[in-house]
């Protein structure tokens, strides 16, 4: 800056503020340009992409667990849960129980090892495989009148027609309404011959999913 024939240097703070203002204005310009580009890209994708079968998020959380008790029903009909008191609050200022239970009672993961000699145990199942899109096939109305009803290929085709393709790696679950029978004899539903009756998956539906 030239004044009265002499050079007067600009103050440091003035220089820094001037540079900062230029940087901010350029940054805002690039940010605005990027936002417009991103919006255009998302808009184009939304127009061209088919509707996904599963929502991007969730609107509710459903508790599918059941509280264990000594009389909780088991596959063989025998007591499979035991709660042995060790300490109590009145005497020890802490409540402590030893728990013993069958690994296949209540809400649990049936690992491949349960039915095969060399399948994965629960510890060997990758955690990433336990988080997946959920596809619920509802046959509760049918199961109310027929305990032996099963999820069939037609049920899967109806779900796909209503919701779109089943996502890769999805968990396909059956809603049978059977959870309401947990505290009753209707849960195991044993007939005069000792056979249990409750809904399941038809082998052809399982093959279709595989």
Coordinates of N, CA and C in Angstrom, one line a residue, residues 67-72 79-87 95-102 105:
X67 N -39.8 -64.5 29.6 CA -39.1 -64.7 30.9 C -39.1 -66.1 31.3
X68 N -37.9 -66.6 31.7 CA -37.7 -68.0 32.1 C -38.3 -68.2 33.5
X69 N -38.9 -69.4 33.7 CA -39.4 -69.8 35.0 C -39.3 -71.3 35.1
X70 N -39.4 -71.9 36.3 CA -39.3 -73.3 36.5 C -40.3 -74.2 35.7
X71 N -41.4 -73.6 35.4 CA -42.5 -74.3 34.6 C -42.5 -73.9 33.2
X72 N -41.5 -73.2 32.7 CA -41.5 -72.9 31.2 C -41.5 -74.1 30.4
X79 N -38.9 -80.3 33.2 CA -38.4 -79.1 33.7 C -37.0 -78.9 33.1
X80 N -36.8 -77.7 32.5 CA -35.5 -77.5 31.8 C -34.8 -76.2 32.3
X81 N -35.4 -75.5 33.3 CA -34.9 -74.3 33.8 C -34.9 -74.4 35.4
X82 N -33.7 -74.2 36.0 CA -33.6 -74.2 37.4 C -32.9 -73.0 38.0
X83 N -33.5 -72.4 39.0 CA -32.9 -71.2 39.7 C -32.7 -71.5 41.1
X84 N -31.4 -71.7 41.5 CA -31.0 -72.1 42.8 C -30.5 -70.9 43.6
X85 N -31.1 -70.5 44.7 CA -30.7 -69.3 45.4 C -29.4 -69.6 46.1
X86 N -28.5 -68.6 46.1 CA -27.2 -68.7 46.7 C -27.1 -67.6 47.8
X87 N -27.5 -66.4 47.5 CA -27.5 -65.3 48.5 C -28.8 -64.5 48.3
X95 N -28.7 -60.2 45.9 CA -29.4 -61.3 45.4 C -28.6 -62.1 44.4
X96 N -28.4 -63.4 44.6 CA -27.6 -64.2 43.7 C -28.2 -65.6 43.5
X97 N -28.3 -66.0 42.2 CA -28.8 -67.3 41.9 C -27.8 -68.1 41.0
X98 N -27.8 -69.4 41.1 CA -27.1 -70.2 40.2 C -28.2 -70.7 39.2
X99 N -28.0 -70.5 37.9 CA -29.0 -70.8 36.9 C -28.5 -72.1 36.1
X100 N -29.4 -73.0 36.0 CA -29.2 -74.2 35.1 C -30.3 -74.3 34.1
X101 N -30.0 -74.5 32.9 CA -31.0 -74.6 31.9 C -30.6 -75.4 30.7
X102 N -31.6 -76.0 30.0 CA -31.3 -76.6 28.7 C -31.0 -75.6 27.7
X105 N -34.1 -74.2 25.4 CA -35.3 -73.7 26.0 C -35.5 -72.2 25.8

